Short mmCIF file of C-alpha atoms in Angstrom, two decimals:
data_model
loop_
_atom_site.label_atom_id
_atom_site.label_comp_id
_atom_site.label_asym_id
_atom_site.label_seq_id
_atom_site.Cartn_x
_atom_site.Cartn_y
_atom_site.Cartn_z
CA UNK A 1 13.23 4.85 22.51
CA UNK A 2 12.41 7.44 19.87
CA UNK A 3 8.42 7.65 18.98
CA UNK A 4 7.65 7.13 15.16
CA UNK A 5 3.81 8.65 14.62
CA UNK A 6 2.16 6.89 11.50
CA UNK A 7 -0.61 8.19 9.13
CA UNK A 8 -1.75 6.00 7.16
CA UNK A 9 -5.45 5.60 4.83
CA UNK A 10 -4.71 1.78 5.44
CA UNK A 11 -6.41 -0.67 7.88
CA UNK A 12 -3.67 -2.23 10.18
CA UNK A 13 -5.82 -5.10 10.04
CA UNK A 14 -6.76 -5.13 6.12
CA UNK A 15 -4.15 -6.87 3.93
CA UNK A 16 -0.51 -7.74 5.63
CA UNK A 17 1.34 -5.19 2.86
CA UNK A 18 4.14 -2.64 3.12
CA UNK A 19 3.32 -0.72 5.75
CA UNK A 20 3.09 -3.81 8.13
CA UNK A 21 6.46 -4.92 7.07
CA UNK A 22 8.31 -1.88 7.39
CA UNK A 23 6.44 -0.60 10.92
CA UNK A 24 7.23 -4.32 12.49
CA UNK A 25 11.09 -3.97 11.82
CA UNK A 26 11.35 -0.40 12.39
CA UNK A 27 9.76 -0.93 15.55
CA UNK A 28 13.53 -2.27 16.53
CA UNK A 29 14.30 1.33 17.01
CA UNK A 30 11.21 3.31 17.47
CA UNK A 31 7.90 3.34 19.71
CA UNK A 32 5.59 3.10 16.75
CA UNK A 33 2.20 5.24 16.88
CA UNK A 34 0.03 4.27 13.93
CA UNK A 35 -2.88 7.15 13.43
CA UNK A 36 -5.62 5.11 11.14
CA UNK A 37 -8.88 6.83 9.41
CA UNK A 38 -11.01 7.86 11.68
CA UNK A 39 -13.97 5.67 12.22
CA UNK A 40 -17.75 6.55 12.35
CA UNK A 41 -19.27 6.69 16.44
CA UNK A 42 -21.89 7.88 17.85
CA UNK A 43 -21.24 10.15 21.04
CA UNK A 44 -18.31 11.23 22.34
CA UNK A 45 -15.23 11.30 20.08
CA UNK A 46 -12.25 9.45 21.59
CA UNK A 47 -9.00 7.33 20.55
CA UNK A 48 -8.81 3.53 20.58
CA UNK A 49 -5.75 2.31 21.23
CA UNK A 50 -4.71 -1.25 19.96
CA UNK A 51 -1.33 -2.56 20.85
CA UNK A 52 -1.13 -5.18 17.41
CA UNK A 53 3.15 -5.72 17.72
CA UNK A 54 5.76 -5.35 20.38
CA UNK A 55 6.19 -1.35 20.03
CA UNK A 56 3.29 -0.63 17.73
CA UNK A 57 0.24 0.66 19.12
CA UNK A 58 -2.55 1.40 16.53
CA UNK A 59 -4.43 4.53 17.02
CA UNK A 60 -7.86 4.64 15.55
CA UNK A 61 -10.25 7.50 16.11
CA UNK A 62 -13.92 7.17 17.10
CA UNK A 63 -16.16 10.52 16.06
CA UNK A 64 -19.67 10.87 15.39
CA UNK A 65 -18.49 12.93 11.84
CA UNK A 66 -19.73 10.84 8.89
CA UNK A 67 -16.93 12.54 6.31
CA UNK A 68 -14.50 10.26 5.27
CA UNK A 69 -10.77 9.59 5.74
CA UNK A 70 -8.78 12.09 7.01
CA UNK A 71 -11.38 14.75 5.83
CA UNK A 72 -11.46 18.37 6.69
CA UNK A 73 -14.48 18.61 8.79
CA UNK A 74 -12.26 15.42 11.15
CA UNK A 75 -8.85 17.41 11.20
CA UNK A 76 -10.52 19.85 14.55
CA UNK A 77 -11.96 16.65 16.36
CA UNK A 78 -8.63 14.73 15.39
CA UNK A 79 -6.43 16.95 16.34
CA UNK A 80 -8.20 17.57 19.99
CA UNK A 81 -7.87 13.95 19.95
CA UNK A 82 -4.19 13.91 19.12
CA UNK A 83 -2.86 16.20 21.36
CA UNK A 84 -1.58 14.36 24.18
CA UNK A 85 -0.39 11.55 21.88
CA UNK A 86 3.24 12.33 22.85
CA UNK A 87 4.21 14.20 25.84
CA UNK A 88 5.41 17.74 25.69
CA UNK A 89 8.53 18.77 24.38
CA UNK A 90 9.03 15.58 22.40
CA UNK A 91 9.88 15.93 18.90
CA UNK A 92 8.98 12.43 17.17
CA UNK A 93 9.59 11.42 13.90
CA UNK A 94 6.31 11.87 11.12
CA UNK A 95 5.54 9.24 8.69
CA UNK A 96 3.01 9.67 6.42
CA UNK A 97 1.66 7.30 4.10
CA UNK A 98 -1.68 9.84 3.00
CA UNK A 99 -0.89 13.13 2.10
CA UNK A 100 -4.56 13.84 3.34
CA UNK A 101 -3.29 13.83 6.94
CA UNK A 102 -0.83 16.68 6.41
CA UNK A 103 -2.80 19.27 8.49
CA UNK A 104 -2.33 16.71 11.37
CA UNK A 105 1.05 17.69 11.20
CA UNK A 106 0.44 20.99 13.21
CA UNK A 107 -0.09 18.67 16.21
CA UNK A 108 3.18 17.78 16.93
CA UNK A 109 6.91 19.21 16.68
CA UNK A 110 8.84 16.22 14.25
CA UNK A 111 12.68 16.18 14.26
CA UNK A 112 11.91 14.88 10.48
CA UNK A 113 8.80 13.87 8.22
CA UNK A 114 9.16 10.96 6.12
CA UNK A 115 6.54 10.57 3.42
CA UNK A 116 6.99 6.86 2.20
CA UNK A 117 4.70 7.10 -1.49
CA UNK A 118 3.87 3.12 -1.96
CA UNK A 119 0.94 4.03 -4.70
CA UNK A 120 -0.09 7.31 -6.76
CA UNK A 121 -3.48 7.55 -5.17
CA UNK A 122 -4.63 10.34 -6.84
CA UNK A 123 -4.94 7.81 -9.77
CA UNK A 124 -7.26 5.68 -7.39
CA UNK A 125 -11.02 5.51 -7.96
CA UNK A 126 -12.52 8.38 -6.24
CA UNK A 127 -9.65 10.08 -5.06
CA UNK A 128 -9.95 12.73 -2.65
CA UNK A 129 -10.62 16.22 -4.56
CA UNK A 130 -7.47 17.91 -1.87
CA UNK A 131 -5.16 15.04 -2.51
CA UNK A 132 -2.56 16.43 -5.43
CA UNK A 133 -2.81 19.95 -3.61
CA UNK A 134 -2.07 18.24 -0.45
CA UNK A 135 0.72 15.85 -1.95
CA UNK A 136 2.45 18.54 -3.24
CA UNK A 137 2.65 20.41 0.70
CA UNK A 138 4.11 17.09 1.68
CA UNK A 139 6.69 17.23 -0.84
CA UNK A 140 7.49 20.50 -0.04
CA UNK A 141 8.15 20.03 3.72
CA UNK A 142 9.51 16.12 3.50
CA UNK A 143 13.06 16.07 4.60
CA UNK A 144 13.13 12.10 3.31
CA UNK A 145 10.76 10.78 0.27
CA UNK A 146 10.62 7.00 -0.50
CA UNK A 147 8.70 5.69 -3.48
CA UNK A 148 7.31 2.02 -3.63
CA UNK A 149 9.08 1.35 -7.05
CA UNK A 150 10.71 2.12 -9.93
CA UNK A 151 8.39 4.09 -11.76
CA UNK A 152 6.58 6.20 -8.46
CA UNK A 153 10.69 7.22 -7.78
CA UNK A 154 10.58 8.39 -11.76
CA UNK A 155 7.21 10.35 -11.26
CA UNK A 156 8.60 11.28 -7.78
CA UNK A 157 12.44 12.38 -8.09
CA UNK A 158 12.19 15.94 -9.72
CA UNK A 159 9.58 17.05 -7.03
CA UNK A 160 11.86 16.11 -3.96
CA UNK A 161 15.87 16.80 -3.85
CA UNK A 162 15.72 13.78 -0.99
CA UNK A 163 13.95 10.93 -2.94
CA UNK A 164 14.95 7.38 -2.62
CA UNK A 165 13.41 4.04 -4.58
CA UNK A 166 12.98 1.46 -2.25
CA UNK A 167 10.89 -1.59 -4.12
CA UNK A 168 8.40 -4.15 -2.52
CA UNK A 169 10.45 -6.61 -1.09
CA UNK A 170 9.72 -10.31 0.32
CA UNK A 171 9.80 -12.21 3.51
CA UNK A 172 11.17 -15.25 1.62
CA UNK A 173 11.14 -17.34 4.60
CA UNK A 174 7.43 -16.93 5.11
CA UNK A 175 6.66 -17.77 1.56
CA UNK A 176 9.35 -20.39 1.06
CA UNK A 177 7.07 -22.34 3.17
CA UNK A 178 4.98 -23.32 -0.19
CA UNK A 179 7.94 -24.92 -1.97
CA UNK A 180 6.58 -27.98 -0.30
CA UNK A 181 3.69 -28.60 -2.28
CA UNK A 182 1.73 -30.62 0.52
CA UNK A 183 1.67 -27.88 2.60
CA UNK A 184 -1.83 -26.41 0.33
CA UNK A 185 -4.73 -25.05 2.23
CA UNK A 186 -7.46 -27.70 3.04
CA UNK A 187 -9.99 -24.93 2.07
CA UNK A 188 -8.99 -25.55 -1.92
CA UNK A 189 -8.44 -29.20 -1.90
CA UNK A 190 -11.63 -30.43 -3.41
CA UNK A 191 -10.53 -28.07 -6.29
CA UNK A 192 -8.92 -30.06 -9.41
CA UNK A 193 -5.47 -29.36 -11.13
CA UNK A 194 -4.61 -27.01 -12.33
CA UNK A 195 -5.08 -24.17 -10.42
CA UNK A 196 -4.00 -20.58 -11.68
CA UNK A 197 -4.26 -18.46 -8.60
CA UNK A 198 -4.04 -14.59 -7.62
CA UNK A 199 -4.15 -13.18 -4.04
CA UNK A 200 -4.67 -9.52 -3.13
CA UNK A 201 -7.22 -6.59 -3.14
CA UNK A 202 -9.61 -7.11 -6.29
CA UNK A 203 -10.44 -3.87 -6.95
CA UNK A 204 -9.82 -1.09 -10.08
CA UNK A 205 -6.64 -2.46 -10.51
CA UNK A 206 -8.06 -6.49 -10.76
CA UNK A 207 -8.56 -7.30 -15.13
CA UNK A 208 -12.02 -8.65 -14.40
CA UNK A 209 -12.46 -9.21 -17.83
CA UNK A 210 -9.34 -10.89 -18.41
CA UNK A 211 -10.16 -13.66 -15.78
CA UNK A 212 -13.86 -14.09 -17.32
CA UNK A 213 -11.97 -14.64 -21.02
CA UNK A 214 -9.51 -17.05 -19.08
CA UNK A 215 -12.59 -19.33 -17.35
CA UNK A 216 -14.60 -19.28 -20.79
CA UNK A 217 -11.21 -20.11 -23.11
CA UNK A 218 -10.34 -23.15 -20.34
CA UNK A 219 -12.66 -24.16 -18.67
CA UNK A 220 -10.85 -27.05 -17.32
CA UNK A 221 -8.62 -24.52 -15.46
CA UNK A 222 -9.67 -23.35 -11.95
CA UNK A 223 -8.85 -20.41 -10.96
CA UNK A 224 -8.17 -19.28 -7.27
CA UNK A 225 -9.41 -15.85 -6.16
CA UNK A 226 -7.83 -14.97 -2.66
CA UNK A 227 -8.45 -11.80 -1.33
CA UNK A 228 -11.16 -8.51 0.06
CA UNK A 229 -13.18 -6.95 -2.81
CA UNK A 230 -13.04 -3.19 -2.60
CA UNK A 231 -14.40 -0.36 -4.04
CA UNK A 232 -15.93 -2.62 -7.16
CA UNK A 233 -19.14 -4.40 -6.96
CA UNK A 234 -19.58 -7.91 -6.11
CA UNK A 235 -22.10 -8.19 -8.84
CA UNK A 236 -19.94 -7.25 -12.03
CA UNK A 237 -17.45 -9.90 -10.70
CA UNK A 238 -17.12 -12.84 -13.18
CA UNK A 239 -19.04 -15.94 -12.10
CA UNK A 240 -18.43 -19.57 -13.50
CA UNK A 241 -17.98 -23.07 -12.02
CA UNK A 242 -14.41 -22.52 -12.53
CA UNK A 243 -13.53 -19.50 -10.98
CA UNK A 244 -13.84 -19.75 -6.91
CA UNK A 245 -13.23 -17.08 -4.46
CA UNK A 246 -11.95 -17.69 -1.10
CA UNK A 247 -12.43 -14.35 0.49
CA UNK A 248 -9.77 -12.27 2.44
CA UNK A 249 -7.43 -14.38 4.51
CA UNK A 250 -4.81 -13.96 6.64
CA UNK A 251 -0.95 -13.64 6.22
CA UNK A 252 -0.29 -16.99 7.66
CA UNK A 253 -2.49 -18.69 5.03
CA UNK A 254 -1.02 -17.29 2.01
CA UNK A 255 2.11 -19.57 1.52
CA UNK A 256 -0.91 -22.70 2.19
CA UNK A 257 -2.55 -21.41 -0.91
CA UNK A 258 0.57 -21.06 -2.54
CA UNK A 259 1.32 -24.27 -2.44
CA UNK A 260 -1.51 -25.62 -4.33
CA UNK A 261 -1.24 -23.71 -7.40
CA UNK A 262 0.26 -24.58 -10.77
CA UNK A 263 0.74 -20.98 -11.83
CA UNK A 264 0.74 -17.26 -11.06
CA UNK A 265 -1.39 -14.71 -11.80
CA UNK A 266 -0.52 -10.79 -11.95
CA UNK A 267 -4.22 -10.40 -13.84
CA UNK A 268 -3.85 -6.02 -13.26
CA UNK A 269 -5.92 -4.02 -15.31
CA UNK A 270 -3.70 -1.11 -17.72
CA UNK A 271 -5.19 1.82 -16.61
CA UNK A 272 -3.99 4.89 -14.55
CA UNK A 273 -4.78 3.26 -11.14
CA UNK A 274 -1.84 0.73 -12.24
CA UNK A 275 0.33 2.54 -14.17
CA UNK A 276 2.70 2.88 -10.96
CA UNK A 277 2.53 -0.20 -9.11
CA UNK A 278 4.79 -2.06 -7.57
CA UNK A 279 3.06 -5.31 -6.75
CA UNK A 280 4.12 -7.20 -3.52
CA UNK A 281 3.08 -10.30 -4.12
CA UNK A 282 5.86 -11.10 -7.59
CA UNK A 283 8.55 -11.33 -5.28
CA UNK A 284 6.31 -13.44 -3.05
CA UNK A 285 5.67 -15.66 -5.98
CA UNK A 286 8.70 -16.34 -6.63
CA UNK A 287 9.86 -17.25 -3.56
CA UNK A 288 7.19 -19.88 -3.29
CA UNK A 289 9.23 -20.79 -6.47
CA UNK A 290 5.95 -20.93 -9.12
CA UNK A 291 5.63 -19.52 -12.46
CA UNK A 292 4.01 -16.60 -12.92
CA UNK A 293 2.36 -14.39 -15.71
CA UNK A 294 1.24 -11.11 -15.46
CA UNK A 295 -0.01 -8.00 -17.69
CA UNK A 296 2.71 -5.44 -18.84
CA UNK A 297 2.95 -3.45 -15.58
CA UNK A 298 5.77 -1.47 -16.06
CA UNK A 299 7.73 -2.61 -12.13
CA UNK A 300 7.17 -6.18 -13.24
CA UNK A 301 8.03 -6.19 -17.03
CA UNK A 302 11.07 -4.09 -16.85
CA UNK A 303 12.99 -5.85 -13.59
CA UNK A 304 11.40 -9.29 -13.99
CA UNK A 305 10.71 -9.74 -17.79
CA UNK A 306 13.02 -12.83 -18.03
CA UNK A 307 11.46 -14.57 -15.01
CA UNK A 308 8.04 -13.63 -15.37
CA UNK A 309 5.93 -14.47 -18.80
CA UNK A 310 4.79 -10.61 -19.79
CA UNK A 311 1.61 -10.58 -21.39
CA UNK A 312 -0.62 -7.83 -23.00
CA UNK A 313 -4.05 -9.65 -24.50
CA UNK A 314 -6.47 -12.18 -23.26
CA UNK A 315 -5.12 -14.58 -25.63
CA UNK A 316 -1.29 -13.77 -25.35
CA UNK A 317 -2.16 -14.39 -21.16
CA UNK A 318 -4.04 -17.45 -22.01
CA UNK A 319 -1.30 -18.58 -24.07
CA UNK A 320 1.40 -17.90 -21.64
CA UNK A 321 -0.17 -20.02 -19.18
CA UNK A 322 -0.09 -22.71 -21.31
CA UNK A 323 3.63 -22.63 -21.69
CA UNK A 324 4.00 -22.42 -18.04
CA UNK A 325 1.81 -25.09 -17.28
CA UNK A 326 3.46 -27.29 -19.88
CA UNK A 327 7.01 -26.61 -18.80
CA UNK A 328 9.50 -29.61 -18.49
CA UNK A 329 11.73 -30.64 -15.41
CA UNK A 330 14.56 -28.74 -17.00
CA UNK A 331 12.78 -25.61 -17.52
CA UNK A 332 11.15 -25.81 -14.37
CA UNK A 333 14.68 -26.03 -12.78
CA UNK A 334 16.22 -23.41 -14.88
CA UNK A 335 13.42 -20.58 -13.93
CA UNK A 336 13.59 -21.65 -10.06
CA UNK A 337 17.44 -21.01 -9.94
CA UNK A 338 16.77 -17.66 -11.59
CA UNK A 339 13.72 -17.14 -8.89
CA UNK A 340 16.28 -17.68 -5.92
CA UNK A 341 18.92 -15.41 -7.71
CA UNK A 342 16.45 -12.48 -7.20
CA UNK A 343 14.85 -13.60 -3.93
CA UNK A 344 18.40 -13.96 -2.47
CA UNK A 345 18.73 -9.99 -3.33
CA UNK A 346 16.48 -8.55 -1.11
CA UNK A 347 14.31 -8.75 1.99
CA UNK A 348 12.28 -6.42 4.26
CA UNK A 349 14.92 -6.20 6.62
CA UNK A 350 17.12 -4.81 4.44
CA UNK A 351 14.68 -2.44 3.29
CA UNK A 352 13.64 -1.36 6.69
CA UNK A 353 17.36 -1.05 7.87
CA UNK A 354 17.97 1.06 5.08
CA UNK A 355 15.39 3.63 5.24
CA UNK A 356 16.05 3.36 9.29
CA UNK A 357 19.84 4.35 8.20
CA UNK A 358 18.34 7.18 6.18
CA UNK A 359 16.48 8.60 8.76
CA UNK A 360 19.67 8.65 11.36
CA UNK A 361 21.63 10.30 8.61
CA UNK A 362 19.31 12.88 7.16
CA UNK A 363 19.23 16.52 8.68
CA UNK A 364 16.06 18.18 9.45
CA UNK A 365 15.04 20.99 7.24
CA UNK A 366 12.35 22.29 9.72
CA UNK A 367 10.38 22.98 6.59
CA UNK A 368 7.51 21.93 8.75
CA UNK A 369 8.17 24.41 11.33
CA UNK A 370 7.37 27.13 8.55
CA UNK A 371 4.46 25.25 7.58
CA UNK A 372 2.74 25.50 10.74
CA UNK A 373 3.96 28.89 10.95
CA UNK A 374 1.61 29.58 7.54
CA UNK A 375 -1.01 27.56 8.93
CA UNK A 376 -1.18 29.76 12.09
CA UNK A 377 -1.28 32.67 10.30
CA UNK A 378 -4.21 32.17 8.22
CA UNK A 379 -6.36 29.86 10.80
CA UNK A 380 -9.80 30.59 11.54
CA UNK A 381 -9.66 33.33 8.76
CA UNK A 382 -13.12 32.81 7.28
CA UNK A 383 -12.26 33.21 3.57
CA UNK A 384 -8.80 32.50 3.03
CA UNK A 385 -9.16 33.48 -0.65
CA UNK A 386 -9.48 37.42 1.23
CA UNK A 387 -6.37 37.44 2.78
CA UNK A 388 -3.51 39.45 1.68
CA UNK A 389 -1.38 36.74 1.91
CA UNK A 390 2.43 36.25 0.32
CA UNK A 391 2.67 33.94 -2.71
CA UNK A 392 4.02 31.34 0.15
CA UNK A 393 1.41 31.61 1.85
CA UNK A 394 -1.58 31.08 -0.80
CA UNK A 395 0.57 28.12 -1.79
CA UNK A 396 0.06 26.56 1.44
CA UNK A 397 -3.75 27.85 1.96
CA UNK A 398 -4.31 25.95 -1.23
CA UNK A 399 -2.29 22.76 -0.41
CA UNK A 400 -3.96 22.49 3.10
CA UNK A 401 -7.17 23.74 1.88
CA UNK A 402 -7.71 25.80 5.31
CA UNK A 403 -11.42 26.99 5.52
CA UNK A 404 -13.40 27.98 8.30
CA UNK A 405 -16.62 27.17 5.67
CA UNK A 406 -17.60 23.11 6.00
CA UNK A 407 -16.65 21.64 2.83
CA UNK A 408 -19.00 18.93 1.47
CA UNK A 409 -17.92 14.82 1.83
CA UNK A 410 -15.16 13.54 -0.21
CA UNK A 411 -15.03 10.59 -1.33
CA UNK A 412 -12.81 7.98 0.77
CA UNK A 413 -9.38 7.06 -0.14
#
């Protein structure tokens, strides 16, 4: 069985999302090698190892380096830590999710690098300062790009000849689950009807004003709050005695809460951290078969306009929840037919055999061959800015941002 090495600035264990989906099906055909962040530990640097799925081990590092993510002042300790993660001679195949990982990539020998682009993090809060540099190395050297929508394979299709759209999909079994209605969570059922939900990260992306507006406007509404708060503080987070937060939960649980809800929500803040997502959880929705209503984000409005109620103010959200709320049998009927009509479309496994197909078909370009090639070449220089180097080369030196000079912390991804 072929070896399939991961990158990726997510937590295995953080919130069950695309990478999970896609790395459990693929792992049909590969042995799966997921290379996390490194994490913070005093003494001697080593690699925990985490089998989490048949034929996916999670790799996490351990170093006593306090720079975050796949910094440059990790890449020397991780890739001494990295170097016997496949055994000589074997060419696997490179999937990165984090551009910041790319000098990794001198570790190893892939017969092809996949970079799979599920957000634009360089519009992320905090981004790292080498990430658009780096991005545009991994472009370069990709022999397959997938975007996680619509409008990332728009931003995404003039930089790389190989680019393929391949949207967030559903496991419509798993959330079919909360079509029956007495299946809800026991941890929300001393909360009264109706219940507007949202699960997922709250974070720069999360309208917290919107949902404050909502809970003043109605305050006989409760709304649900499932999910991790990240990178925001808990403080600033609207408080009143209808607005409850359950905290991160698990996979499993989802459909349970699900199930208890009245309606929707897609509460996403328009700003750039948003501006090219593809949220999950729509699809998700709708195969739980409950209305929904979300902000204008571009991969929901467009494809989903007619199924989901698109709204761009407080009041115009407010408004549309009404309506859903306040839908007859008949309409309720009517939207759940056109719910299954899209569900029925796609799944993961279809997604995952596709991209799998992709990867069988596609011939290397050994782009990354040349890459490490560069990389040799101007290694332990100790001003790369010095060196005579070709117009190739600086290209690279400034993608990779090689430097033998410690660079201060960057802020985590």
């Amino acid at each position: 069985m072929p070896t399939l090495i991961v990158f990726c600035h997510l937590r295995w264990d953080f919130v069950f999302q695309r990478p999970q989906h896609l790395m459990t099906r693929m792992a049909e055909h590969y042995r799966i090698l997921i290379v996390e962040e490194p994490v913070y530990h005093e003494g001697q640097a080593h690699l925990k190892k985490t089998v989490v799925a048949p034929n996916i081990t999670v790799c996490q590092p351990q170093t006593a380096i306090h720079a975050p993510g796949f910094h440059d002042d990790q890449i020397p300790t991780l890739r001494t830590l990295l170097a016997d993660l496949v055994p000589e001679g074997e060419k696997p195949v490179v999937w990165f999710y984090t551009p910041m990982a790319l000098p990794l990539l001198q570790s190893f020998e892939p017969s092809l690098v996949v970079y799979d682009c599920m957000d634009e993090l360089a519009a992320f809060k905090n981004p790292p300062k080498q990430l658009v540099q780096r991005e545009s190395a991994l472009l370069n050297i990709a022999d397959l790009c997938f975007t996680g929508g619509p409008s990332l394979y728009q931003s995404k299709k003039e930089r790389h000849a190989n680019a393929h759209c391949f949207s967030s999909s559903v496991d419509a079994k798993h959330f079919q689950k909360a079509q029956d209605r007495s299946y809800s969570h026991p941890d929300q059922a001393n909360i009264p009807h109706p219940r507007l939900g949202f699960y997922g990260v709250i974070d720069e992306r999360f309208d917290t004003e919107l949902i404050r507006e909502m809970a003043a406007a109605r305050p006989d509404w409760q709304i649900v709050l499932v999910g991790p708060v990240v990178k925001i503080d808990p403080a600033h987070l609207p408080q009143a005695a209808n607005i409850h937060y359950m905290g991160q939960r698990t996979y499993e649980e989802l459909p349970k809460f699900l199930a208890g809800w009245d309606v929707c929500l897609l509460p996403f803040a328009m700003n750039d951290s948003t501006k090219f997502i593809s949220p999950t959880k729509v699809l998700e929705y709708m195969a739980a078969e409950l209305p929904s209503v979300s902000t204008p984000i571009t991969d929901v409005k467009v494809p989903y306009g007619d199924v989901v109620a698109i709204a761009e103010t407080a009041e115009e959200f407010i408004a549309a929840c009404d309506r859903m709320l306040n839908m007859g049998a008949e309409q309720k009927a009517a939207l759940a037919e056109r719910m299954r009509a899209i569900v029925a479309r796609t799944s993961w496994d279809i997604t995952a055999n596709a991209m799998h197909k992709l990867i069988q078909t596609t011939a290397p370009g050994n782009r990354a061959q040349r890459l490490t090639a560069d990389l040799a070449d101007i290694a332990g220089a100790e001003n790369v800015s010095a060196l005579p180097l070709s117009a190739a080369h600086k290209q690279t030196a400034q993608a990779v941002e090689i430097d033998a000079k410690p660079k201060k912390a960057q802020a985590a991804e």
